[in-house]
Short mmCIF file of C-alpha atoms and ligand atoms in Angstrom, two decimals:
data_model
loop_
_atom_site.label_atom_id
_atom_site.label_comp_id
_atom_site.label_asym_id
_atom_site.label_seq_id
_atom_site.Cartn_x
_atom_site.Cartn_y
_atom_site.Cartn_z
CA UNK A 1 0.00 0.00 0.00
CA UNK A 2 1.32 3.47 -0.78
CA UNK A 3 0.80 6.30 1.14
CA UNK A 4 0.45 9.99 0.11
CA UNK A 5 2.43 12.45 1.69
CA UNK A 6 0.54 15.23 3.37
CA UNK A 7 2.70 17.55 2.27
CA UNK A 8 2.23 19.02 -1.66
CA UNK A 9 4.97 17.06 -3.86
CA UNK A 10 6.64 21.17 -4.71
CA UNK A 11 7.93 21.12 -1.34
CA UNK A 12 10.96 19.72 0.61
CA UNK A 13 9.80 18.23 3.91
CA UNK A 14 12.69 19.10 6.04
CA UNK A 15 14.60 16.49 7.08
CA UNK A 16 14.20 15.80 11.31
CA UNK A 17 18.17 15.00 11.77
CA UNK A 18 19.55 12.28 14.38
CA UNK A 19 20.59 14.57 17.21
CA UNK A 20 18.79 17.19 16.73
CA UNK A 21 15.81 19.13 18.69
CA UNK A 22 12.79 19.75 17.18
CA UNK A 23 10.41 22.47 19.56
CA UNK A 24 7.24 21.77 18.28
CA UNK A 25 3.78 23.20 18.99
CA UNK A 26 0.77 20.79 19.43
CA UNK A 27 -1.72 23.06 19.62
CA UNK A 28 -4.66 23.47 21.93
CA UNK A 29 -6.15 19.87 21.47
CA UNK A 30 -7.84 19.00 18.35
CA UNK A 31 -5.11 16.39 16.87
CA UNK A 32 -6.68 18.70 13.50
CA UNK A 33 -4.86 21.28 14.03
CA UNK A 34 -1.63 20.02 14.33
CA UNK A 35 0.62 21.10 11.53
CA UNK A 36 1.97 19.31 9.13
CA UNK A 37 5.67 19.42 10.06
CA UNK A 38 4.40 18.73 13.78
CA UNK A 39 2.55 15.17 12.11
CA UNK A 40 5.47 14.81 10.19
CA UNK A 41 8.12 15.19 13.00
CA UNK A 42 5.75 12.94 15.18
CA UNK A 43 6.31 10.52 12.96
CA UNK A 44 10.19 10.57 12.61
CA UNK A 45 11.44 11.40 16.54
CA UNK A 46 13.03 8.71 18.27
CA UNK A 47 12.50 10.47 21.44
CA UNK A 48 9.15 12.87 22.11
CA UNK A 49 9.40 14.70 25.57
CA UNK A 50 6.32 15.73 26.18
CA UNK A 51 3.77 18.33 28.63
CA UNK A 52 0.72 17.81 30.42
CA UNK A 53 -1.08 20.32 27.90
CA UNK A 54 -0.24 17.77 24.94
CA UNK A 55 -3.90 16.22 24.19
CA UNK A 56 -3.30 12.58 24.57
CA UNK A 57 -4.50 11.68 20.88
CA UNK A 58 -0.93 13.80 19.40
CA UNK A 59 0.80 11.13 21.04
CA UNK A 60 -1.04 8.14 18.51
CA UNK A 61 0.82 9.90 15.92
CA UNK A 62 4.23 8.81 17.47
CA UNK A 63 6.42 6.28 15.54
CA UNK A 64 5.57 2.87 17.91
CA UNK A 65 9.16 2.86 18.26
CA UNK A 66 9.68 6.16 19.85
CA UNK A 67 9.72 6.52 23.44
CA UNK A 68 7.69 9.15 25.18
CA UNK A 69 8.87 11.05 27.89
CA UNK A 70 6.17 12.91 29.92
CA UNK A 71 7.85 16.04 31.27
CA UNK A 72 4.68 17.52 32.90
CA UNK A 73 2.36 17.93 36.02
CA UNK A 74 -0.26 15.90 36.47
CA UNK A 75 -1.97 14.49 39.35
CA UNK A 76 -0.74 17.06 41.77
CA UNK A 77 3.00 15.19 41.41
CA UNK A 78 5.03 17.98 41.06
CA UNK A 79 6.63 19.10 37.44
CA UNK A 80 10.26 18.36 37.02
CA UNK A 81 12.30 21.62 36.81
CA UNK A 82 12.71 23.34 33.59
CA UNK A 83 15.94 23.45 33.74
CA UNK A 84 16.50 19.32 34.46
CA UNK A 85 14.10 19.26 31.39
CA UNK A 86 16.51 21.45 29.10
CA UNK A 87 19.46 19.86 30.32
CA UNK A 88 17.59 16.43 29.43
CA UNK A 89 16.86 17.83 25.39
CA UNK A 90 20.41 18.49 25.22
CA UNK A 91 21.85 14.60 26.57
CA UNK A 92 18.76 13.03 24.30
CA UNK A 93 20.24 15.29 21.41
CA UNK A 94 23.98 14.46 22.40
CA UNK A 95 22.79 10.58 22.22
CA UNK A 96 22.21 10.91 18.37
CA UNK A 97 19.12 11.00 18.54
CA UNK A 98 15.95 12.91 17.03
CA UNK A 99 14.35 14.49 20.00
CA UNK A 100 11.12 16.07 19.34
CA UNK A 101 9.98 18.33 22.63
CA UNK A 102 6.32 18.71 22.12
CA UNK A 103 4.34 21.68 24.17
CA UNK A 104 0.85 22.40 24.00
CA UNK A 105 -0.27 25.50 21.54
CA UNK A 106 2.75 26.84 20.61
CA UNK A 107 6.18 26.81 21.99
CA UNK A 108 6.98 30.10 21.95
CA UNK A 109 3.99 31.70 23.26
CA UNK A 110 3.92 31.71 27.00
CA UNK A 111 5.43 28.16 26.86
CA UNK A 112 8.70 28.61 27.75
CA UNK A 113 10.10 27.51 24.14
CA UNK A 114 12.94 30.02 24.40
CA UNK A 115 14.41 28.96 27.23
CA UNK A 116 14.57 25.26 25.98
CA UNK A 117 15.89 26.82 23.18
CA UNK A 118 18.87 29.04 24.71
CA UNK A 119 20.21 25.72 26.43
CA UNK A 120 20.66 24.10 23.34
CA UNK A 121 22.10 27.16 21.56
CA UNK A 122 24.44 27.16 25.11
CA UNK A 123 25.18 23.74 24.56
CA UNK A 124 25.76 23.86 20.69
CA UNK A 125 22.62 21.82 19.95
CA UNK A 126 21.29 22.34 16.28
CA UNK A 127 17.47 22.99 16.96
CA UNK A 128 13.88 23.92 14.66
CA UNK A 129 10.91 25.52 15.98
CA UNK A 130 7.68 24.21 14.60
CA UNK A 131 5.17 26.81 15.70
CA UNK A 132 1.18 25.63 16.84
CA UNK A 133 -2.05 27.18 17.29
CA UNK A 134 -2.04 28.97 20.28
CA UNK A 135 -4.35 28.20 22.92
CA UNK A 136 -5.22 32.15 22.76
CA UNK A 137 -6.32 32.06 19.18
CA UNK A 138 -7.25 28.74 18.63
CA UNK A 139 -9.13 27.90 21.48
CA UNK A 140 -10.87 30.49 21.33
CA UNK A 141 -11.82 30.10 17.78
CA UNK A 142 -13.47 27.23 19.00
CA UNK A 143 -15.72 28.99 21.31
CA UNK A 144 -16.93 31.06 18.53
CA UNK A 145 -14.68 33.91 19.82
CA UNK A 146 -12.63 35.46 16.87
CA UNK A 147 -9.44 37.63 18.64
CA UNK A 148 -10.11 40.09 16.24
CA UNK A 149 -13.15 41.56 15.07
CA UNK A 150 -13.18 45.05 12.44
CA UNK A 151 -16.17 46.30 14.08
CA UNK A 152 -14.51 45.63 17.58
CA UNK A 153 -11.07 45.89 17.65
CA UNK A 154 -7.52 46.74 16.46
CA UNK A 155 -5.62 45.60 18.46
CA UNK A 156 -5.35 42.18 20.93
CA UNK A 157 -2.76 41.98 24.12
CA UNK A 158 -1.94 38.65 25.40
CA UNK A 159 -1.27 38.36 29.38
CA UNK A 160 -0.51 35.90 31.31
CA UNK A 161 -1.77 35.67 34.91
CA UNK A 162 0.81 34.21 36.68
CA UNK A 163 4.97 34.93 36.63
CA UNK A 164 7.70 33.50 37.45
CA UNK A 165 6.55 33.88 41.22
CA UNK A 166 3.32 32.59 40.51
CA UNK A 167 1.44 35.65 41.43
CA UNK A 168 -0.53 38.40 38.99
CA UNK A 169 2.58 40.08 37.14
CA UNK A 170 3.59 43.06 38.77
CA UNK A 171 5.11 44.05 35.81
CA UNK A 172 2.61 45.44 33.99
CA UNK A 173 0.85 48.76 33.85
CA UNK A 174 -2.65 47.68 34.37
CA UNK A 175 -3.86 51.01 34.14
CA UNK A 176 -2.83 51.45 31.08
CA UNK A 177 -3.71 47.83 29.89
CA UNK A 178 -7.37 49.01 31.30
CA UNK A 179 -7.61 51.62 28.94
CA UNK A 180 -5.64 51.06 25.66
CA UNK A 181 -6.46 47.36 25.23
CA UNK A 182 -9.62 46.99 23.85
CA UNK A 183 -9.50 42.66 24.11
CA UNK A 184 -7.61 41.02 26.16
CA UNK A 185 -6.29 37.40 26.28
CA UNK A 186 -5.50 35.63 28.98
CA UNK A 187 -3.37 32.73 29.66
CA UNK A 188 -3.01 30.68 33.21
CA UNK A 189 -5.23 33.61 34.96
CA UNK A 190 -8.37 31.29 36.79
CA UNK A 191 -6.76 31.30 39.80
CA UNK A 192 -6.06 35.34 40.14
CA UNK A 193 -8.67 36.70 38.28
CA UNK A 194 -10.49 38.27 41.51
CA UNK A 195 -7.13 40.09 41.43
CA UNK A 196 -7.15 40.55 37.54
CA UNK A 197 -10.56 41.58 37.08
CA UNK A 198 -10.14 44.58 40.30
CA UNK A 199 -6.84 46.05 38.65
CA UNK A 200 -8.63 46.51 35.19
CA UNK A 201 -11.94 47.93 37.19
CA UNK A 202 -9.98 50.21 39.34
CA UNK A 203 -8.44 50.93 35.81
CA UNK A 204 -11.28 52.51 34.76
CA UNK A 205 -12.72 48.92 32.95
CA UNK A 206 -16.60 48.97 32.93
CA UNK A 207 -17.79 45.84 35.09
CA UNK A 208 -20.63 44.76 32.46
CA UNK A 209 -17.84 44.06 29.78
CA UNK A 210 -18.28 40.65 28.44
CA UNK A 211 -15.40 37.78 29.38
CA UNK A 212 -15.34 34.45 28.31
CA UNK A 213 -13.56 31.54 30.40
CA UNK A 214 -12.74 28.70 27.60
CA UNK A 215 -11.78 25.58 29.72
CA UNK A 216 -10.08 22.67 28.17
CA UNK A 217 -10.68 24.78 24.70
CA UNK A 218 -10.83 22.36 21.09
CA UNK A 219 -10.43 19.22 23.27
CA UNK A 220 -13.75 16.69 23.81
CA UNK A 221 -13.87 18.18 27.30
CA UNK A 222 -14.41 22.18 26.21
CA UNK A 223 -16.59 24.00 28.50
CA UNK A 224 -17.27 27.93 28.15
CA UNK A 225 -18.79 30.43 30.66
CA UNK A 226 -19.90 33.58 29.55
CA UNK A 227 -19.91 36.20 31.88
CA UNK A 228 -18.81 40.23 33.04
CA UNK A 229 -15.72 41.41 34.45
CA UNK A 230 -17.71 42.50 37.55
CA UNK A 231 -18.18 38.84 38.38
CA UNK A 232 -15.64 37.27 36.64
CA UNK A 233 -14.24 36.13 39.80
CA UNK A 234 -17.26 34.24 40.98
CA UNK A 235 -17.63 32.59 37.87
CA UNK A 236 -14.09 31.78 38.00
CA UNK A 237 -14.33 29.35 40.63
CA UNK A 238 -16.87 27.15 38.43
CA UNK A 239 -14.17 26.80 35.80
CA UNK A 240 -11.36 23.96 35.56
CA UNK A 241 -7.79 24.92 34.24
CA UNK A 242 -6.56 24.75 31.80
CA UNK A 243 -8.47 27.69 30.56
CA UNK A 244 -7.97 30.91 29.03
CA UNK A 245 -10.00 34.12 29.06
CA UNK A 246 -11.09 36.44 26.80
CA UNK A 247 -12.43 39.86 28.16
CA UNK A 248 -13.85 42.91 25.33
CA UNK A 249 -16.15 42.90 22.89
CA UNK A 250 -15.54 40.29 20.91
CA UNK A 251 -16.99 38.03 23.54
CA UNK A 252 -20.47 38.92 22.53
CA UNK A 253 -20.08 37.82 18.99
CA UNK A 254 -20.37 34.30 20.26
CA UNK A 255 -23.80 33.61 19.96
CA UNK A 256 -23.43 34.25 15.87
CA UNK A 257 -20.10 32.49 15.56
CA UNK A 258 -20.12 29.45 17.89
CA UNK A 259 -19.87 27.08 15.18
CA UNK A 260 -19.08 24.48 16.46
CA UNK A 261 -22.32 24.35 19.11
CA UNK A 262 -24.60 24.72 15.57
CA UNK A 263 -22.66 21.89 14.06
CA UNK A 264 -23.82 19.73 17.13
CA UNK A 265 -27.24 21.46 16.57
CA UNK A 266 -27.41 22.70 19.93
CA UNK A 267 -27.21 26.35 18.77
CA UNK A 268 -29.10 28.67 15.80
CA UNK A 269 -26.41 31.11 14.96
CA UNK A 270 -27.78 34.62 14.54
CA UNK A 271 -25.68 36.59 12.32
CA UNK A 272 -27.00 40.34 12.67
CA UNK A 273 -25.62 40.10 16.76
CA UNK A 274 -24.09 43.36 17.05
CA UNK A 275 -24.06 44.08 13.43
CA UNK A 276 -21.83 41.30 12.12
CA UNK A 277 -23.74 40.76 9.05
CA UNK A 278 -24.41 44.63 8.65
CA UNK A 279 -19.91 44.66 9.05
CA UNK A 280 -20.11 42.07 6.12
CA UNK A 281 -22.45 43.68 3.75
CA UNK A 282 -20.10 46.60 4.36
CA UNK A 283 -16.78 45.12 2.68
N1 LIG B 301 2.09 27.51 24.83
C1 LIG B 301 0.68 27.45 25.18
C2 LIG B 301 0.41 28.16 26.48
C3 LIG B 301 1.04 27.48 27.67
S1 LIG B 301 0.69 28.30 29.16
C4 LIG B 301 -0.15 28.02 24.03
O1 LIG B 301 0.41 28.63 23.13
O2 LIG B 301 -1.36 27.83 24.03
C5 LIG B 301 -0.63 27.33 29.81
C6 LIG B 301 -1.94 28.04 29.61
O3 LIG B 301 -2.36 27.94 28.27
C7 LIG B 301 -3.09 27.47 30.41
O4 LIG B 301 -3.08 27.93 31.73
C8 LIG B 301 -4.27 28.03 29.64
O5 LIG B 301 -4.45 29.40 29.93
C9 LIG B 301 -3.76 27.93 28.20
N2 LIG B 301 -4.17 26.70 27.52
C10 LIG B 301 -3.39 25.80 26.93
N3 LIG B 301 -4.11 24.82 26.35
C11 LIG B 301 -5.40 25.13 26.58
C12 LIG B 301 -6.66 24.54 26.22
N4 LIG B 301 -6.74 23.42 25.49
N5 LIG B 301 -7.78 25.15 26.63
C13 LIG B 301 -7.74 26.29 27.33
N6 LIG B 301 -6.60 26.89 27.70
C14 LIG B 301 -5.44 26.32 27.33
#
């Protein structure tokens, strides 16, 4: 039996090199919307070190003969640190062989890919990036909520809830993220987004703004809850990480783009919600 490449016969598939890293993005569940370097990479590693985002149906894609490292937290058994895992990519690489670190969405966004990645430029390991659908854009495509919207906004910041401390970054200028970002994304925020929701208030935020919790987004288990910023922390409690959060006005476009609730039949989209067909008519 033959089988067809995925890939269109005009172009190279690069070649996934004995000792070699490959940083590759799974993206937020959905084996679907993997890429096709990611499928073709999970087909070629010897070695797959792998997170606790990674939806367990990526892993089918594996070679049988590879083995899987899980380098994640699960259970409540704490995560190994990730700098043992770095230092780990670079002795599977210095083994000779093809070492494909998988990460849920992609690598490089809020997923500490560039830190794997400096220790192998340290340690003079040859490396690709193979770049997923973020958990941020994806997932929340799959809640009907686009990150960008004409009629809504120009403009989408990207925050994640916790740093390196595991607190609410005290970094950033909430004030200013209050009033000169119309949407805003957030990534590993359940836990402090009592904390969240009062900066952007006190900010100046108006408490009925829409926000939209998207738990265990383009995976069989995806649960949504819509609610405000003024009780965004109450609803928070009812939601189960991993989940990320979408706050602004694109939030109420769901009910006309939740496509994936009217492909189940469960929803009748309405498409003049806040003027989206009158925005379409308009191009
Ligand atoms: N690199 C990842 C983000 C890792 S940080 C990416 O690009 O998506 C971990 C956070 O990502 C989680 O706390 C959650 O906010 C978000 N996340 C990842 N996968 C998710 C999923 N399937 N559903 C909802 N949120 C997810």
């Amino acid at each position: 039996m033959t089988t067809r490449s995925l890939f269109p016969s005009s172009y190279a598939a690069p070649d996934f090199q004995p000792g070699w890293v490959w940083l590759v993005g799974a993206g937020p569940g959905d084996p679907g919307l993997l890429t096709l370097n990611a499928a073709h990479a999970l087909g070629r590693a010897d070695v797959i070190v792998y997170d606790a985002l990674v939806d367990e149906r990526i892993l089918d894609l594996a070679s049988p003969k590879a083995e899987l490292i899980f380098a994640g937290k699960r259970g409540g058994r704490p995560s190994p640190k990730q700098r043992a895992i770095s230092l780990r990519l670079v002795e599977l690489a210095r083994e000779g062989r093809r070492v494909l670190r998988l990460k849920g969405g992609d690598p490089f966004v809020f997923g500490r890919g560039g830190e794997e990645a400096l220790t192998l430029v340290e340690a003079g390991v040859p490396f690709r990036v193979v770049p997923g659908v973020t958990a941020g854009i994806g997932g929340l495509a799959y809640a009907g909520i686009p990150a960008t919207h004409r009629d809504c906004n120009s403009a989408v910041t990207f925050i994640t809830g916790h740093s390196v401390t595991g607190e609410v970054p005290d970094n950033l200028d909430w004030e200013a993220l209050a009033r000169g970002a119309p949407v805003i994304i957030l990534y590993m925020a359940v836990k402090h987004m009592a904390r969240i929701a009062d900066k952007l208030i006190e900010g100046g935020r108006d408490p009925g703004e829409p926000v939209a919790f998207v738990s265990h987004a383009a995976t069989e288990r995806q649960q949504v809850v819509e609610t405000t910023l003024g009780s965004a922390a109450e609803a928070a409690a009812q939601v189960e990480p991993p989940a990320v959060i979408a706050i602004g006005p694109v939030v109420s476009l769901r009910p006309a783009l939740d496509w994936m609730a009217a492909a189940k039949g469960e929803r009748v989209l309405i498409a003049d919600l806040l003027g989206a067909r009158r925005a379409d008519e308009a191009v």
